[in-house]
Coordinates of C-alpha atoms in Angstrom, one line a residue:
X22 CA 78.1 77.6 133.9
X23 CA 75.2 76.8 136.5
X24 CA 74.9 73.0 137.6
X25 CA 73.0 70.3 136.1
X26 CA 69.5 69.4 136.9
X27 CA 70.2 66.6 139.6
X28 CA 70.4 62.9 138.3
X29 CA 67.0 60.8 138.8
X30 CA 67.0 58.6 142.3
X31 CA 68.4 55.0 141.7
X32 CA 66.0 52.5 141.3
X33 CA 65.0 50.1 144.3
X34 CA 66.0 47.1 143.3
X35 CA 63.3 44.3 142.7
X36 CA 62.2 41.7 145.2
X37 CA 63.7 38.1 145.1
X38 CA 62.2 35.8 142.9
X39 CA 61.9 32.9 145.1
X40 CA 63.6 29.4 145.1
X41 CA 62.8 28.9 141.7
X42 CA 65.1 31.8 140.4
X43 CA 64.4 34.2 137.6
X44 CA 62.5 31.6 135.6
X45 CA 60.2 30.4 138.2
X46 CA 59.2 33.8 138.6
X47 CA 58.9 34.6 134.9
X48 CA 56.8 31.7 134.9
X49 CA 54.8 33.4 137.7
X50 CA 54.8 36.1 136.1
X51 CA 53.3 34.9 132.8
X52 CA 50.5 33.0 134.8
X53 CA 49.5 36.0 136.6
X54 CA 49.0 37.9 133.4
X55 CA 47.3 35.2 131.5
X56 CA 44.6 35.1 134.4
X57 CA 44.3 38.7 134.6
X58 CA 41.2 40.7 133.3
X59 CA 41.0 43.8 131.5
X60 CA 39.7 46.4 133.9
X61 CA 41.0 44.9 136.7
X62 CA 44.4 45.8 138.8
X63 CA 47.8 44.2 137.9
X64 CA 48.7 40.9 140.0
X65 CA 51.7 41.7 141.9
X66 CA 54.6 40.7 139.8
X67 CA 53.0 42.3 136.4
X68 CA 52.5 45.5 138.2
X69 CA 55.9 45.3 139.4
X70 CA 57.4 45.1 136.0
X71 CA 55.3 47.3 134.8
X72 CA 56.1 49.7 137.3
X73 CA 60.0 49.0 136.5
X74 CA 59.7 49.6 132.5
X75 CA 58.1 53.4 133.4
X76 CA 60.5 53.8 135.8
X77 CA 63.4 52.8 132.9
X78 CA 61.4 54.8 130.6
X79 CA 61.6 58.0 132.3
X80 CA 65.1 57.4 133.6
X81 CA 66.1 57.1 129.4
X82 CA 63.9 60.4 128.9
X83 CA 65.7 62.4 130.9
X84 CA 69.1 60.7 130.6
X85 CA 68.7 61.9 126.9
X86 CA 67.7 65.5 128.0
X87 CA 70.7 65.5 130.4
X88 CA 72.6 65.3 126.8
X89 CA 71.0 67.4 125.0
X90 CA 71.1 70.7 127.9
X91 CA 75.1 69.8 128.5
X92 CA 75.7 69.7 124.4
X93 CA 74.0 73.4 124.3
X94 CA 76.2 74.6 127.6
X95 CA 79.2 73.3 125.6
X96 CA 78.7 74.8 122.5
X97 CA 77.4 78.5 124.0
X98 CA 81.1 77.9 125.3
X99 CA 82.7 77.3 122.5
X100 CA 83.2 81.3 121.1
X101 CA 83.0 81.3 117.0
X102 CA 86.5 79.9 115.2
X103 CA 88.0 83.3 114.4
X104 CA 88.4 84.0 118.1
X105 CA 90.1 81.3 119.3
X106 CA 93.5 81.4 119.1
X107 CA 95.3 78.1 120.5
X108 CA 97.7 79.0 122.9
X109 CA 101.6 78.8 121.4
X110 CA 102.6 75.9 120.1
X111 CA 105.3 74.2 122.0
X112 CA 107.8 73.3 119.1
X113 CA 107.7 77.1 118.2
X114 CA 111.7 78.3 117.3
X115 CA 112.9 80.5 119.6
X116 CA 111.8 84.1 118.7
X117 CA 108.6 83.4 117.3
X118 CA 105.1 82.7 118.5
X119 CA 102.5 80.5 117.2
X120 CA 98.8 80.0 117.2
X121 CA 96.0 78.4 114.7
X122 CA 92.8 78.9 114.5
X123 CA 90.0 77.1 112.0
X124 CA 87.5 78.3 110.1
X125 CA 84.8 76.3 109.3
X126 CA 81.9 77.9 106.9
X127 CA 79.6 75.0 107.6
X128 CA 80.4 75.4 111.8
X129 CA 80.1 78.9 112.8
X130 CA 81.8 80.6 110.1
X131 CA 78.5 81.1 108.3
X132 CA 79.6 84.7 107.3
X133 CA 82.6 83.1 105.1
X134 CA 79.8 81.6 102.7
X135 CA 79.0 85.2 101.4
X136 CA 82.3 86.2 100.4
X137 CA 82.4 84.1 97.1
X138 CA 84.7 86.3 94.3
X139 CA 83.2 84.4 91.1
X140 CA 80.0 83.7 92.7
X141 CA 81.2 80.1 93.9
X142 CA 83.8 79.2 96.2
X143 CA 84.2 80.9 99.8
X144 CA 87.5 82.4 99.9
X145 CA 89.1 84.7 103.2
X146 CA 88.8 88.1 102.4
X147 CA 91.8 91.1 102.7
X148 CA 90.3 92.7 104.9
X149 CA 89.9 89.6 107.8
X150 CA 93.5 88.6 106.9
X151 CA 94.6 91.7 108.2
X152 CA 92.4 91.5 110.8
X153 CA 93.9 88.0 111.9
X154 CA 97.1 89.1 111.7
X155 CA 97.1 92.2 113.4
X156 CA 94.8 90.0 116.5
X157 CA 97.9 87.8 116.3
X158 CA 100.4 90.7 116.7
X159 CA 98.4 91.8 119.4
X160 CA 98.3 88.3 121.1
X161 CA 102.1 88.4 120.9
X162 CA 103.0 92.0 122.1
X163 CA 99.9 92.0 124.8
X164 CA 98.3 95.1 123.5
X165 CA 96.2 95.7 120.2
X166 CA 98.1 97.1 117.5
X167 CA 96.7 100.3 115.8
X168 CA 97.6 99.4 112.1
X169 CA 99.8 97.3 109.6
X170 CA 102.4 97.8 107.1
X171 CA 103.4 95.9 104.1
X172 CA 100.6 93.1 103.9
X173 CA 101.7 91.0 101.1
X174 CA 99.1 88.3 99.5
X175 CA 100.5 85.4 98.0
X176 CA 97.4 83.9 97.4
X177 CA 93.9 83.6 97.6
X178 CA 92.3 81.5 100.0
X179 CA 89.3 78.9 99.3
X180 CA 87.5 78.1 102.1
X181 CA 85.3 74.8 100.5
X182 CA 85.2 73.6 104.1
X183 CA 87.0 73.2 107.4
X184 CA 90.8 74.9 107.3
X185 CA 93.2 75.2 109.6
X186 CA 95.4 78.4 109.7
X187 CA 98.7 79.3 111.6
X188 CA 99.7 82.9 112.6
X189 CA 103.8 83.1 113.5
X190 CA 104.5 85.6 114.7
X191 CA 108.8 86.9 114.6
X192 CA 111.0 89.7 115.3
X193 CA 110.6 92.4 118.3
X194 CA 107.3 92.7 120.4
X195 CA 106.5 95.9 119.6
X196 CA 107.2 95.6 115.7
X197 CA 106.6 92.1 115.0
X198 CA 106.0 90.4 111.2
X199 CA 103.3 88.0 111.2
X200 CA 102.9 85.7 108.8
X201 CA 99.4 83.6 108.0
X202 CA 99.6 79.9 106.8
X203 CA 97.2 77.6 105.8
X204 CA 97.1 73.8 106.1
X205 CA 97.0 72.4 102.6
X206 CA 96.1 68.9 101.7
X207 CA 97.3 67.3 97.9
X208 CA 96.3 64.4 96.1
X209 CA 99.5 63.2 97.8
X210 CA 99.0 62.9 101.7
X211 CA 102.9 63.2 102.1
X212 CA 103.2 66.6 100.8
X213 CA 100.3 68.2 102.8
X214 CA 101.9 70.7 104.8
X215 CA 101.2 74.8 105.7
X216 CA 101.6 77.4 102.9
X217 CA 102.4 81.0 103.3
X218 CA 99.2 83.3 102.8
X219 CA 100.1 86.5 103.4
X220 CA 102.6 88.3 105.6
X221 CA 102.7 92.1 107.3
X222 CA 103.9 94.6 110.3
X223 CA 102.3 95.3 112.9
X224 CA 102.2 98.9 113.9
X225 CA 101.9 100.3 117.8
X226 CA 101.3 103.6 118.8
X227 CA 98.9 106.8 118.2
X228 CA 99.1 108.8 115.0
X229 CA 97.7 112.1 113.9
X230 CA 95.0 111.2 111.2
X231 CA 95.5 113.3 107.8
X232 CA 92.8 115.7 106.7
X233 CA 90.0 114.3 104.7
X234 CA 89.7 113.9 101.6
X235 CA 88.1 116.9 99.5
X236 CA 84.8 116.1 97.5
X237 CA 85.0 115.1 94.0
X238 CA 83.5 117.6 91.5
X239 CA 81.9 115.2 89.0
X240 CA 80.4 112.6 91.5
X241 CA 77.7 111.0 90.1
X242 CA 75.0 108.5 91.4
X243 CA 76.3 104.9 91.3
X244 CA 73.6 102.3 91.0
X245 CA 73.4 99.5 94.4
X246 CA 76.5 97.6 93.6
X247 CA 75.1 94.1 95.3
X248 CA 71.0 94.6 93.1
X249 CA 72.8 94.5 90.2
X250 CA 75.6 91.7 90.3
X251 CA 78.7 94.2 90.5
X252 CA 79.7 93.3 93.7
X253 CA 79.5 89.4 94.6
X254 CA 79.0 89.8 98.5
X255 CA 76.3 87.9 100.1
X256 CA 73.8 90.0 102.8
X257 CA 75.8 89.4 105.5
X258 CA 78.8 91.9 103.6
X259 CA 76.1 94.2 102.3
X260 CA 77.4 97.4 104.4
X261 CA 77.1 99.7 101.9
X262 CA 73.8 102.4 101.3
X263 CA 74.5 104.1 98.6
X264 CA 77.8 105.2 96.7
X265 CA 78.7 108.3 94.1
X266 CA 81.6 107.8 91.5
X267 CA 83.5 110.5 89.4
X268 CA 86.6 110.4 87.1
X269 CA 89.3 109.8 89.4
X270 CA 87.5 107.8 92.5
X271 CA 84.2 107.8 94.6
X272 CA 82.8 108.4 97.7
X273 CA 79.7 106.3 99.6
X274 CA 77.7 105.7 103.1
X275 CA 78.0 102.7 104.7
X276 CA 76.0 101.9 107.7
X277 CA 77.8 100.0 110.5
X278 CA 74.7 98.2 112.1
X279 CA 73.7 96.3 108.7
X280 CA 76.3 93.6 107.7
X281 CA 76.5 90.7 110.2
X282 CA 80.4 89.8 109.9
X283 CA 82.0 88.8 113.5
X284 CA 84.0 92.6 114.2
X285 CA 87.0 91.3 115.0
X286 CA 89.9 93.8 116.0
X287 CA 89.6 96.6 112.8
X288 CA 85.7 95.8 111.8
X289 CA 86.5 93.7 109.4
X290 CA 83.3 93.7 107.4
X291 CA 83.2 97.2 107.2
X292 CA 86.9 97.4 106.1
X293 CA 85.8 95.3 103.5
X294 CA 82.3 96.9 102.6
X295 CA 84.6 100.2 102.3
X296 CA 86.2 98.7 98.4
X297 CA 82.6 98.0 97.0
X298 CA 82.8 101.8 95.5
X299 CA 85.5 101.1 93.6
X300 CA 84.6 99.6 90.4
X301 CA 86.3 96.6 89.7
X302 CA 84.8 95.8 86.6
X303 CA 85.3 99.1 84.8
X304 CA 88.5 100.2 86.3
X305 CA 88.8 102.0 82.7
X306 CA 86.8 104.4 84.3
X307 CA 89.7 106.2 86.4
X308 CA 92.8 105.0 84.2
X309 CA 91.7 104.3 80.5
X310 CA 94.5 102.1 80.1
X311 CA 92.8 99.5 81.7
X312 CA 91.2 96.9 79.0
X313 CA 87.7 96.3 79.0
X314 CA 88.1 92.8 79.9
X315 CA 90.0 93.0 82.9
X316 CA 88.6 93.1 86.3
X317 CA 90.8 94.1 89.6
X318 CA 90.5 91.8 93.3
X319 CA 92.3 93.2 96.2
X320 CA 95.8 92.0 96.5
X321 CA 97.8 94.2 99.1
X322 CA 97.7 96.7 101.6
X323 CA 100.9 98.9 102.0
X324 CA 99.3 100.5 104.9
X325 CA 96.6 100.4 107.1
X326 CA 95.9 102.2 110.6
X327 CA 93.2 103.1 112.8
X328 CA 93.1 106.9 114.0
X329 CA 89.9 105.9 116.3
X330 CA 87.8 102.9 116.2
X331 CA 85.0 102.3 113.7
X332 CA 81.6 102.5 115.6
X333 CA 79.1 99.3 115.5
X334 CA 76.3 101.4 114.6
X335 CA 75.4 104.4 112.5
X336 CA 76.7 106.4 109.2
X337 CA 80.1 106.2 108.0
X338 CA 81.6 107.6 105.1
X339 CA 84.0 106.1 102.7
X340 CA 86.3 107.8 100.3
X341 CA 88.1 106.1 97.9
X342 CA 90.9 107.9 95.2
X343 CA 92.5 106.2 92.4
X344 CA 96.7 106.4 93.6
X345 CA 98.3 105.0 90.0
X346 CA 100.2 102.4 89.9
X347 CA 102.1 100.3 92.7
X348 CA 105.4 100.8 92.3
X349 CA 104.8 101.3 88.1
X350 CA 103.9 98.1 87.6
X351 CA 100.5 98.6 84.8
X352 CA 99.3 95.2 86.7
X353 CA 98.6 96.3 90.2
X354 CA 96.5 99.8 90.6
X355 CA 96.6 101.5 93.8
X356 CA 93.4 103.1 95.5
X357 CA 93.4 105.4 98.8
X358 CA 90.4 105.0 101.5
X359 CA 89.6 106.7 104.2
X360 CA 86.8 105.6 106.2
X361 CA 85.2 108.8 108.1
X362 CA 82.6 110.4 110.3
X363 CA 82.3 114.2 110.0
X364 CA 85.4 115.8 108.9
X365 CA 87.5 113.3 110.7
X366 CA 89.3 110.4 109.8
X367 CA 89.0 107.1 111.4
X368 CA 90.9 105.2 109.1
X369 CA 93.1 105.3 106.5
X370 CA 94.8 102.7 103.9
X371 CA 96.1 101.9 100.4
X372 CA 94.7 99.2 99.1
X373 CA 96.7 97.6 95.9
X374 CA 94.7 95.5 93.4
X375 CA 95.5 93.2 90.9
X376 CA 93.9 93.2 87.3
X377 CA 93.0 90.2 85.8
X378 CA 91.9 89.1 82.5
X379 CA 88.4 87.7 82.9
X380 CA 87.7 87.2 79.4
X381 CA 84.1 86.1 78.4
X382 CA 82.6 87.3 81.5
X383 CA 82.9 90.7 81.1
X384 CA 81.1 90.7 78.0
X385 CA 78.0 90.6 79.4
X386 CA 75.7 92.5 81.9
X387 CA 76.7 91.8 85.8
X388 CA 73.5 90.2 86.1
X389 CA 73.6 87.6 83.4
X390 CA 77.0 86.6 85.0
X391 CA 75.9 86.1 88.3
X392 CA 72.7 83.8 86.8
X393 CA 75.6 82.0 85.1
X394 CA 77.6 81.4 87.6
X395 CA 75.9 81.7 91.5
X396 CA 72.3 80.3 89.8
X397 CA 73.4 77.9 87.3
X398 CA 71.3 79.9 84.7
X399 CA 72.5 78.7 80.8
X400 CA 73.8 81.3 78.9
X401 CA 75.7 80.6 75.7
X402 CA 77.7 83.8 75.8
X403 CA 79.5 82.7 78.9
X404 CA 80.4 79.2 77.4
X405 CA 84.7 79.0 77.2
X406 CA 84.6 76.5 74.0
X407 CA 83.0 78.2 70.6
X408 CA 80.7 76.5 68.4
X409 CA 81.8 75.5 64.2
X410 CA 79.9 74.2 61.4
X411 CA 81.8 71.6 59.6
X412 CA 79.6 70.3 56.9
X413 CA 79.0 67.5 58.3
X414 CA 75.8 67.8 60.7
X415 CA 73.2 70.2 62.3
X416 CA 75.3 69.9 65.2
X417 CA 78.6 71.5 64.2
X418 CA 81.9 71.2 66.0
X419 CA 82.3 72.5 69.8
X420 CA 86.3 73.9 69.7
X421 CA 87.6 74.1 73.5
X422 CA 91.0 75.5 74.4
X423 CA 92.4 74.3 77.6
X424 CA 93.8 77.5 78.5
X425 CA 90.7 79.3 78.6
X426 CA 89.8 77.5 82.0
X427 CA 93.2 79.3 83.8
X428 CA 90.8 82.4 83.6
X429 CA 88.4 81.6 85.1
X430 CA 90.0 79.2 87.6
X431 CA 91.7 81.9 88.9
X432 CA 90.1 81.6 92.4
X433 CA 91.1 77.8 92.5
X434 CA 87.6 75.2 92.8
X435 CA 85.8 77.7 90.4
X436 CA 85.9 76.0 87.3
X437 CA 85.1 72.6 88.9
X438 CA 82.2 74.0 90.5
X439 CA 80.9 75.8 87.6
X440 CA 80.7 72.7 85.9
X441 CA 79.7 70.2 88.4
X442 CA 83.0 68.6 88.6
X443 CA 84.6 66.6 92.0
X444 CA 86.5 69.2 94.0
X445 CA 90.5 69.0 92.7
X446 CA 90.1 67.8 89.4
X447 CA 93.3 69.4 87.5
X448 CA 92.3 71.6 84.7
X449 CA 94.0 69.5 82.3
X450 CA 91.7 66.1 83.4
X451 CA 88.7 68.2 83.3
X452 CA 88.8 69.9 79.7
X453 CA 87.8 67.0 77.6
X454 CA 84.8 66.3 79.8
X455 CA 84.0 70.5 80.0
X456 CA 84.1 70.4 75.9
X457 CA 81.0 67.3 76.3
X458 CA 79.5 69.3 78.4
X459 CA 79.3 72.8 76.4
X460 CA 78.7 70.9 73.6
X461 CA 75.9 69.5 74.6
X462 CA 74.7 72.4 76.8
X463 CA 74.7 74.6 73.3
X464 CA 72.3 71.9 71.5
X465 CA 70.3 71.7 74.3
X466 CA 70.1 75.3 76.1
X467 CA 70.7 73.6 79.4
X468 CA 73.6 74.8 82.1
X469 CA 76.7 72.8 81.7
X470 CA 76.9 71.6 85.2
X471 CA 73.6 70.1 85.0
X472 CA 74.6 67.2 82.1
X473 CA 76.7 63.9 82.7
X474 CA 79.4 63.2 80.7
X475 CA 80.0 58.8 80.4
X476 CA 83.7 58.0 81.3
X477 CA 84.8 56.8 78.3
X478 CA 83.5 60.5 76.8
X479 CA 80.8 58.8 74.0
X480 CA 77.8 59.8 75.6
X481 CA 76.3 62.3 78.2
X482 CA 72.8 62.7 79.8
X483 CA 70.4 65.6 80.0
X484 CA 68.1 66.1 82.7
X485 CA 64.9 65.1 82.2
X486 CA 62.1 68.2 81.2
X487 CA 58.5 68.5 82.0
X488 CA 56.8 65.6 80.2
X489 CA 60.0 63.7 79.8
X490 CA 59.8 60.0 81.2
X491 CA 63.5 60.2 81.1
X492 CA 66.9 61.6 81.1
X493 CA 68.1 62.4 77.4
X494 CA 71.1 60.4 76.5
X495 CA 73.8 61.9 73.5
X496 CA 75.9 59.9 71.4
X497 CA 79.3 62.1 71.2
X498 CA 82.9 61.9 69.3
X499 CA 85.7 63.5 71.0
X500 CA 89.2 64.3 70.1
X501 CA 91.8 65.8 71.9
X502 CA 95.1 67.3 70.2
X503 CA 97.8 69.3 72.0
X504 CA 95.9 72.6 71.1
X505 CA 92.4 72.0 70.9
X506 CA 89.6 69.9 71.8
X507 CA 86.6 68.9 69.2
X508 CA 83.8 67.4 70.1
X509 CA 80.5 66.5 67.9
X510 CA 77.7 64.3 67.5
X511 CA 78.7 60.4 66.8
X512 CA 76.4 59.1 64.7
X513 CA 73.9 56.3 66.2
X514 CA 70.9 55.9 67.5
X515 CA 70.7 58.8 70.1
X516 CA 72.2 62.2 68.5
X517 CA 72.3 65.3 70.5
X518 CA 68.7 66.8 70.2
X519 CA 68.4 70.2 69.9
X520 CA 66.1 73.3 71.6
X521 CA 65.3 76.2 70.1
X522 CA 66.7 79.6 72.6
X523 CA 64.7 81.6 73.7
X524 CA 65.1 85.3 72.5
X525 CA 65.8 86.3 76.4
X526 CA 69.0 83.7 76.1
X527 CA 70.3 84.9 72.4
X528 CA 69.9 88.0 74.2
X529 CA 72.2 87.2 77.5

């Protein structure tokens, strides 16, 4: 780092004031100024000070410039989170190795914010857990492994701000399991600690990559996966060109040079741009035993190695192949990919996915879902409670059962950011208040996470609309049984009012 600019000279100090001390000569001072006329030089003393506040002025000036060119040296030091491993830690048990790291979307990690699975939440992808556990292998045994074996995912990830993560690192150098941790913190400050995230080997040494794979015969043309709300990956993840799909996998073209996620050891972002042709919402499409309501997230990686590295720039090809079922289990389907240039193979893995039952969201288009849910776009399809007419009102009765919210909270934070709710409410404190919300959302056509719900549960606000002086208030009755939740207008002075839907929402 080249030296600072040099400080500014001292300033002389200032003359004596006399017998009289400082206030004879602020007296003087003062005199000297009162007697002085515009247009006409400083007395002495005035000048003097005056002279004395530039002099401070400037000195300030570039004091606070000083701060500012030394902050921007420091941070062009600092190299982004993900590359940082701290050295071992010293309490380590003997065998292993230690490191952390943090990522912080809001400090550097900027990429993080685009990887949001339900359109919400950041959460760590596959693909740059493998990649910061095979960099941690790597840091251990002192040269880059050139793949991984049994990558295990516990759990997903949510990165809703600064995280700390450990890497340990066990067993011999040139084989060692690595296992990421993150640092958790519960309602209960005693019982924050670091869970397991995932765990896998680390694999040295050349191989001979396998033979490509051979075209599929009824490819057709797949439509752009991130224009039309299939795939939830911000710009930054957006790798992919264009993609062809048949009955038993597809192939696409990714371009190396148009994502903008840190490479890391493997290419992370392209590793993960590679599983956008498989499609996850329609996995029915290669195994027909698949329900239409079920959607697949990557879960494992039995293997993964790197026959050459993945160029920065340019056309790559990716194949992927639909490999059954891990181990038999109906739960987890299994998908091969190759990631190639020409006729040869640059990478190989299996990736293992895990279907889960996403319910309402799947019934309508990808598009409406990510209005829903990234947008904050009302739709009543994509409510969890349902809506009955008891007799008693216009209004009719909102039914909610708390175990719809398990579905879609299945990337932990979703549900309470879907609906506007303080990060780590349990499910179980927030059903009631979700129930006043749809409820009130259905009469008025608004998006749930845009109305307050009182404490107490009697009342909730609307936004104010164009021409509205105010925030529309709702009188509301709410029960709550071991099943079910009910909530309807209370009679009073300030019912729910209702708005007609437009035919574009009946529609979504």
């Amino acid at each position: 780092m080249p030296p600072l600019p040099e400080e500014p000279e001292v300033l002389p100090r200032p003359p004596e004031p006399g017998v009289g001390g400082p206030v004879a000569a602020y007296d003087a001072v003062s005199a000297a100024v009162r007697h002085w006329a515009p247009g006409s030089p400083l007395p002495g003393p005035a000048a003097f000070l005056t002279a004395q506040h530039h002099r401070a002025t400037v000195l300030h000036e570039r004091f606070l410039r000083l701060q500012a060119l030394a902050g921007e040296r420091l941070a062009a030091l600092r190299a982004p989170a993900t590359a940082r491993p701290r050295p071992p830690a010293p309490a380590a048990p003997h065998g292993q190795e230690v490191c952390e790291v943090v990522l912080d979307p809001d400090a550097g990690d900027h990429w993080v914010t685009d990887h949001c699975p339900t359109w919400t939440v950041p959460a760590l992808p596959l693909m740059s857990t493998a990649d910061l556990l095979a960099r941690a292998a790597g840091h251990r045994s002192g040269r880059p492994p050139t793949g991984l074996r049994g990558l295990e995912l516990r759990r997903w990830l949510p990165l809703p701000g600064p995280t700390t993560l450990r890497l340990t690192c066990e067993g011999p150098a040139d084989r060692p399991r690595v296992t990421l941790s993150a640092w958790q913190r519960p309602r209960v400050a005693e019982l924050a600690r670091f869970a397991p995230v995932a765990s896998a080997t680390a694999v040295f040494g050349a191989q001979r990559p396998p033979s490509r794979f051979p075209p599929l015969p009824d490819a057709r043309p797949a439509p752009d996966p991130y224009e039309s709300g299939d795939c939830f990956h911000g710009p930054r993840f957006q790798y992919l060109t264009s993609s062809r799909i048949g009955d038993g996998g597809s192939s696409g073209t990714l371009d190396a040079g148009r994502g903008d996620v840190p490479r890391g050891l493997f290419h992370q972002g392209l590793l993960d741009a590679a599983t956008h042709i498989i499609p996850h919402t329609r996995m029915r499409t290669w195994s027909p035993g698949i329900g239409p309501e079920q959607v697949t997230y990557p879960h494992a990686l039995t293997s993964l190695h790197a026959y050459a590295p993945l160029p920065d720039t340019g056309r790559v090809d990716v194949e992927a192949r639909f490999a059954g079922f891990h181990s038999g289990d109906p739960r987890l389907p299994a998908v091969d990919l190759q990631l190639c240039t020409g006729d040869r193979v640059l990478l190989g893995a299996r990736l293992v996915l895990v279907l889960v039952t996403a319910g309402r969201l799947l019934t309508v288009p990808a598009a409406t879902r990510r209005a829903f849910l990234r947008d904050r776009r009302y739709s009543p399809a994509l409510l969890l409670s349902d809506h009955e007419q008891d007799g008693t009102g216009d209004g009719g009765v909102t039914v909610l059962r708390p175990g719809v919210l398990r579905q879609l909270d299945f990337l932990p934070g979703t549900v309470a950011a879907v609906y506007g709710l303080p990060p780590g409410t349990p499910l179980r404190d927030s059903a009631p208040v979700i129930a006043a919300k749809e409820h009130v959302a259905r009469r008025t056509a608004t998006h749930p996470c845009r109305i307050t719900v009182d404490e107490d549960l009697r009342g909730a606000r609307v936004p104010v609309r164009t021409g509205a002086s105010s925030d529309t208030a709702c009188s509301l009755e709410v029960t709550v049984d071991e099943e079910h939740i009910r909530v309807r207008d209370r009679e009073g002075p300030a019912p729910c009012p209702a708005r007609s839907v437009s035919r574009t929402e009946k529609a979504s």
